[in-house]
């Protein structure tokens, strides 16, 4: 007759905690990749997410490309690297601005 050593509850718990921790750490970068920020002056006509000015119903109301008071959600950290010909810097802005002429 063969006898097997009983499985230790503590060993099982440690293994479960280690597996849970590994899964949580693997999911953390994915959550960070989903972070978005508002970027003014980068939305195309009627493609803004919101803030296109008084008297609008918000999303999809930008009347022109790169409208200074219309924003679009973009991946966090990318706003000021996106083209915006109406912006004083030529790049997206984190706040509404007065369009250059």
mmCIF file with all atom_site columns, C-alpha atoms in Angstrom:
data_model
loop_
_atom_site.group_PDB
_atom_site.id
_atom_site.type_symbol
_atom_site.label_atom_id
_atom_site.label_alt_id
_atom_site.label_comp_id
_atom_site.label_asym_id
_atom_site.label_entity_id
_atom_site.label_seq_id
_atom_site.pdbx_PDB_ins_code
_atom_site.Cartn_x
_atom_site.Cartn_y
_atom_site.Cartn_z
_atom_site.occupancy
_atom_site.B_iso_or_equiv
_atom_site.pdbx_formal_charge
_atom_site.auth_seq_id
_atom_site.auth_comp_id
_atom_site.auth_asym_id
_atom_site.auth_atom_id
_atom_site.pdbx_PDB_model_num
ATOM 1   C CA . UNK A 1 1   ? 0.000   0.000  0.000   1.00 0.00 ? 1   UNK A CA 1
ATOM 2   C CA . UNK A 1 2   ? 1.377   3.368  -0.985  1.00 0.00 ? 2   UNK A CA 1
ATOM 3   C CA . UNK A 1 3   ? 0.937   6.345  1.279   1.00 0.00 ? 3   UNK A CA 1
ATOM 4   C CA . UNK A 1 4   ? 1.054   9.943  0.166   1.00 0.00 ? 4   UNK A CA 1
ATOM 5   C CA . UNK A 1 5   ? 2.022   12.843 2.328   1.00 0.00 ? 5   UNK A CA 1
ATOM 6   C CA . UNK A 1 6   ? -0.943  15.126 3.011   1.00 0.00 ? 6   UNK A CA 1
ATOM 7   C CA . UNK A 1 7   ? -0.941  18.425 1.160   1.00 0.00 ? 7   UNK A CA 1
ATOM 8   C CA . UNK A 1 8   ? -0.157  21.262 3.479   1.00 0.00 ? 8   UNK A CA 1
ATOM 9   C CA . UNK A 1 9   ? -2.759  24.018 3.676   1.00 0.00 ? 9   UNK A CA 1
ATOM 10  C CA . UNK A 1 10  ? 0.022   26.568 4.173   1.00 0.00 ? 10  UNK A CA 1
ATOM 11  C CA . UNK A 1 11  ? 1.798   25.451 0.980   1.00 0.00 ? 11  UNK A CA 1
ATOM 12  C CA . UNK A 1 12  ? -1.415  25.716 -1.000  1.00 0.00 ? 12  UNK A CA 1
ATOM 13  C CA . UNK A 1 13  ? -2.120  29.187 0.394   1.00 0.00 ? 13  UNK A CA 1
ATOM 14  C CA . UNK A 1 14  ? 1.396   30.392 -0.437  1.00 0.00 ? 14  UNK A CA 1
ATOM 15  C CA . UNK A 1 15  ? 1.081   29.082 -3.971  1.00 0.00 ? 15  UNK A CA 1
ATOM 16  C CA . UNK A 1 16  ? -2.303  30.767 -4.433  1.00 0.00 ? 16  UNK A CA 1
ATOM 17  C CA . UNK A 1 17  ? -0.958  34.090 -3.127  1.00 0.00 ? 17  UNK A CA 1
ATOM 18  C CA . UNK A 1 18  ? 2.067   33.906 -5.409  1.00 0.00 ? 18  UNK A CA 1
ATOM 19  C CA . UNK A 1 19  ? -0.110  33.179 -8.428  1.00 0.00 ? 19  UNK A CA 1
ATOM 20  C CA . UNK A 1 20  ? -2.504  36.015 -7.521  1.00 0.00 ? 20  UNK A CA 1
ATOM 21  C CA . UNK A 1 21  ? 0.377   38.459 -7.127  1.00 0.00 ? 21  UNK A CA 1
ATOM 22  C CA . UNK A 1 22  ? 1.865   37.478 -10.479 1.00 0.00 ? 22  UNK A CA 1
ATOM 23  C CA . UNK A 1 23  ? -1.475  37.968 -12.217 1.00 0.00 ? 23  UNK A CA 1
ATOM 24  C CA . UNK A 1 24  ? -2.005  41.357 -10.566 1.00 0.00 ? 24  UNK A CA 1
ATOM 25  C CA . UNK A 1 25  ? 1.457   42.541 -11.615 1.00 0.00 ? 25  UNK A CA 1
ATOM 26  C CA . UNK A 1 26  ? 0.866   41.395 -15.171 1.00 0.00 ? 26  UNK A CA 1
ATOM 27  C CA . UNK A 1 27  ? -2.395  43.364 -15.333 1.00 0.00 ? 27  UNK A CA 1
ATOM 28  C CA . UNK A 1 28  ? -0.884  46.621 -14.008 1.00 0.00 ? 28  UNK A CA 1
ATOM 29  C CA . UNK A 1 29  ? 0.828   47.710 -17.269 1.00 0.00 ? 29  UNK A CA 1
ATOM 30  C CA . UNK A 1 30  ? -2.373  47.056 -19.213 1.00 0.00 ? 30  UNK A CA 1
ATOM 31  C CA . UNK A 1 31  ? -4.294  49.374 -16.910 1.00 0.00 ? 31  UNK A CA 1
ATOM 32  C CA . UNK A 1 32  ? -1.653  52.089 -17.338 1.00 0.00 ? 32  UNK A CA 1
ATOM 33  C CA . UNK A 1 33  ? -1.866  51.728 -21.120 1.00 0.00 ? 33  UNK A CA 1
ATOM 34  C CA . UNK A 1 34  ? -5.594  52.471 -20.936 1.00 0.00 ? 34  UNK A CA 1
ATOM 35  C CA . UNK A 1 35  ? -5.079  55.856 -19.238 1.00 0.00 ? 35  UNK A CA 1
ATOM 36  C CA . UNK A 1 36  ? -6.312  58.780 -21.330 1.00 0.00 ? 36  UNK A CA 1
ATOM 37  C CA . UNK A 1 37  ? -6.017  62.554 -21.151 1.00 0.00 ? 37  UNK A CA 1
ATOM 38  C CA . UNK A 1 38  ? -7.926  65.426 -22.714 1.00 0.00 ? 38  UNK A CA 1
ATOM 39  C CA . UNK A 1 39  ? -6.063  67.082 -25.564 1.00 0.00 ? 39  UNK A CA 1
ATOM 40  C CA . UNK A 1 40  ? -7.271  70.377 -27.024 1.00 0.00 ? 40  UNK A CA 1
ATOM 41  C CA . UNK A 1 41  ? -6.761  71.352 -30.636 1.00 0.00 ? 41  UNK A CA 1
ATOM 42  C CA . UNK A 1 42  ? -6.242  67.881 -32.105 1.00 0.00 ? 42  UNK A CA 1
ATOM 43  C CA . UNK A 1 43  ? -9.799  66.752 -32.946 1.00 0.00 ? 43  UNK A CA 1
ATOM 44  C CA . UNK A 1 44  ? -11.034 66.730 -36.500 1.00 0.00 ? 44  UNK A CA 1
ATOM 45  C CA . UNK A 1 45  ? -14.312 68.413 -37.482 1.00 0.00 ? 45  UNK A CA 1
ATOM 46  C CA . UNK A 1 46  ? -17.254 66.684 -35.717 1.00 0.00 ? 46  UNK A CA 1
ATOM 47  C CA . UNK A 1 47  ? -14.887 64.150 -34.090 1.00 0.00 ? 47  UNK A CA 1
ATOM 48  C CA . UNK A 1 48  ? -14.251 65.853 -30.737 1.00 0.00 ? 48  UNK A CA 1
ATOM 49  C CA . UNK A 1 49  ? -15.107 64.130 -27.467 1.00 0.00 ? 49  UNK A CA 1
ATOM 50  C CA . UNK A 1 50  ? -16.375 67.308 -25.788 1.00 0.00 ? 50  UNK A CA 1
ATOM 51  C CA . UNK A 1 51  ? -15.968 71.016 -24.866 1.00 0.00 ? 51  UNK A CA 1
ATOM 52  C CA . UNK A 1 52  ? -16.620 72.640 -28.214 1.00 0.00 ? 52  UNK A CA 1
ATOM 53  C CA . UNK A 1 53  ? -18.038 75.819 -26.751 1.00 0.00 ? 53  UNK A CA 1
ATOM 54  C CA . UNK A 1 54  ? -21.230 77.438 -25.611 1.00 0.00 ? 54  UNK A CA 1
ATOM 55  C CA . UNK A 1 55  ? -24.481 76.349 -27.217 1.00 0.00 ? 55  UNK A CA 1
ATOM 56  C CA . UNK A 1 56  ? -23.234 72.897 -28.226 1.00 0.00 ? 56  UNK A CA 1
ATOM 57  C CA . UNK A 1 57  ? -24.370 69.500 -27.073 1.00 0.00 ? 57  UNK A CA 1
ATOM 58  C CA . UNK A 1 58  ? -20.758 68.431 -26.722 1.00 0.00 ? 58  UNK A CA 1
ATOM 59  C CA . UNK A 1 59  ? -19.299 65.363 -28.441 1.00 0.00 ? 59  UNK A CA 1
ATOM 60  C CA . UNK A 1 60  ? -19.064 65.607 -32.218 1.00 0.00 ? 60  UNK A CA 1
ATOM 61  C CA . UNK A 1 61  ? -19.751 69.346 -32.339 1.00 0.00 ? 61  UNK A CA 1
ATOM 62  C CA . UNK A 1 62  ? -16.384 70.752 -33.450 1.00 0.00 ? 62  UNK A CA 1
ATOM 63  C CA . UNK A 1 63  ? -17.096 72.939 -36.461 1.00 0.00 ? 63  UNK A CA 1
ATOM 64  C CA . UNK A 1 64  ? -13.545 72.755 -37.841 1.00 0.00 ? 64  UNK A CA 1
ATOM 65  C CA . UNK A 1 65  ? -10.408 70.616 -37.715 1.00 0.00 ? 65  UNK A CA 1
ATOM 66  C CA . UNK A 1 66  ? -8.050  71.429 -34.824 1.00 0.00 ? 66  UNK A CA 1
ATOM 67  C CA . UNK A 1 67  ? -10.609 73.658 -33.078 1.00 0.00 ? 67  UNK A CA 1
ATOM 68  C CA . UNK A 1 68  ? -8.921  75.313 -30.083 1.00 0.00 ? 68  UNK A CA 1
ATOM 69  C CA . UNK A 1 69  ? -11.733 74.752 -27.590 1.00 0.00 ? 69  UNK A CA 1
ATOM 70  C CA . UNK A 1 70  ? -12.564 71.158 -28.601 1.00 0.00 ? 70  UNK A CA 1
ATOM 71  C CA . UNK A 1 71  ? -10.768 68.224 -27.045 1.00 0.00 ? 71  UNK A CA 1
ATOM 72  C CA . UNK A 1 72  ? -10.228 64.566 -27.845 1.00 0.00 ? 72  UNK A CA 1
ATOM 73  C CA . UNK A 1 73  ? -9.203  61.762 -25.482 1.00 0.00 ? 73  UNK A CA 1
ATOM 74  C CA . UNK A 1 74  ? -5.690  60.578 -26.357 1.00 0.00 ? 74  UNK A CA 1
ATOM 75  C CA . UNK A 1 75  ? -3.314  58.113 -24.658 1.00 0.00 ? 75  UNK A CA 1
ATOM 76  C CA . UNK A 1 76  ? -1.794  59.699 -21.543 1.00 0.00 ? 76  UNK A CA 1
ATOM 77  C CA . UNK A 1 77  ? 1.482   61.475 -22.241 1.00 0.00 ? 77  UNK A CA 1
ATOM 78  C CA . UNK A 1 78  ? 0.919   61.947 -25.979 1.00 0.00 ? 78  UNK A CA 1
ATOM 79  C CA . UNK A 1 79  ? -1.108  65.182 -26.172 1.00 0.00 ? 79  UNK A CA 1
ATOM 80  C CA . UNK A 1 80  ? 1.768   67.589 -26.589 1.00 0.00 ? 80  UNK A CA 1
ATOM 81  C CA . UNK A 1 81  ? 3.324   65.427 -29.310 1.00 0.00 ? 81  UNK A CA 1
ATOM 82  C CA . UNK A 1 82  ? 0.269   65.586 -31.610 1.00 0.00 ? 82  UNK A CA 1
ATOM 83  C CA . UNK A 1 83  ? -0.014  68.077 -34.488 1.00 0.00 ? 83  UNK A CA 1
ATOM 84  C CA . UNK A 1 84  ? -2.272  71.104 -33.974 1.00 0.00 ? 84  UNK A CA 1
ATOM 85  C CA . UNK A 1 85  ? -1.804  73.854 -36.580 1.00 0.00 ? 85  UNK A CA 1
ATOM 86  C CA . UNK A 1 86  ? -4.095  76.200 -34.629 1.00 0.00 ? 86  UNK A CA 1
ATOM 87  C CA . UNK A 1 87  ? -2.077  75.921 -31.395 1.00 0.00 ? 87  UNK A CA 1
ATOM 88  C CA . UNK A 1 88  ? 0.542   78.536 -30.486 1.00 0.00 ? 88  UNK A CA 1
ATOM 89  C CA . UNK A 1 89  ? 3.124   75.730 -30.261 1.00 0.00 ? 89  UNK A CA 1
ATOM 90  C CA . UNK A 1 90  ? 1.867   73.730 -33.238 1.00 0.00 ? 90  UNK A CA 1
ATOM 91  C CA . UNK A 1 91  ? 1.130   70.808 -30.898 1.00 0.00 ? 91  UNK A CA 1
ATOM 92  C CA . UNK A 1 92  ? -1.867  69.647 -28.853 1.00 0.00 ? 92  UNK A CA 1
ATOM 93  C CA . UNK A 1 93  ? -2.532  71.430 -25.560 1.00 0.00 ? 93  UNK A CA 1
ATOM 94  C CA . UNK A 1 94  ? -3.814  70.189 -22.209 1.00 0.00 ? 94  UNK A CA 1
ATOM 95  C CA . UNK A 1 95  ? -6.034  73.266 -21.862 1.00 0.00 ? 95  UNK A CA 1
ATOM 96  C CA . UNK A 1 96  ? -8.206  75.223 -24.291 1.00 0.00 ? 96  UNK A CA 1
ATOM 97  C CA . UNK A 1 97  ? -6.328  78.013 -26.055 1.00 0.00 ? 97  UNK A CA 1
ATOM 98  C CA . UNK A 1 98  ? -6.869  80.921 -28.401 1.00 0.00 ? 98  UNK A CA 1
ATOM 99  C CA . UNK A 1 99  ? -6.216  79.757 -31.931 1.00 0.00 ? 99  UNK A CA 1
ATOM 100 C CA . UNK A 1 100 ? -3.394  81.459 -33.791 1.00 0.00 ? 100 UNK A CA 1
ATOM 101 C CA . UNK A 1 101 ? -4.347  83.142 -37.025 1.00 0.00 ? 101 UNK A CA 1
#
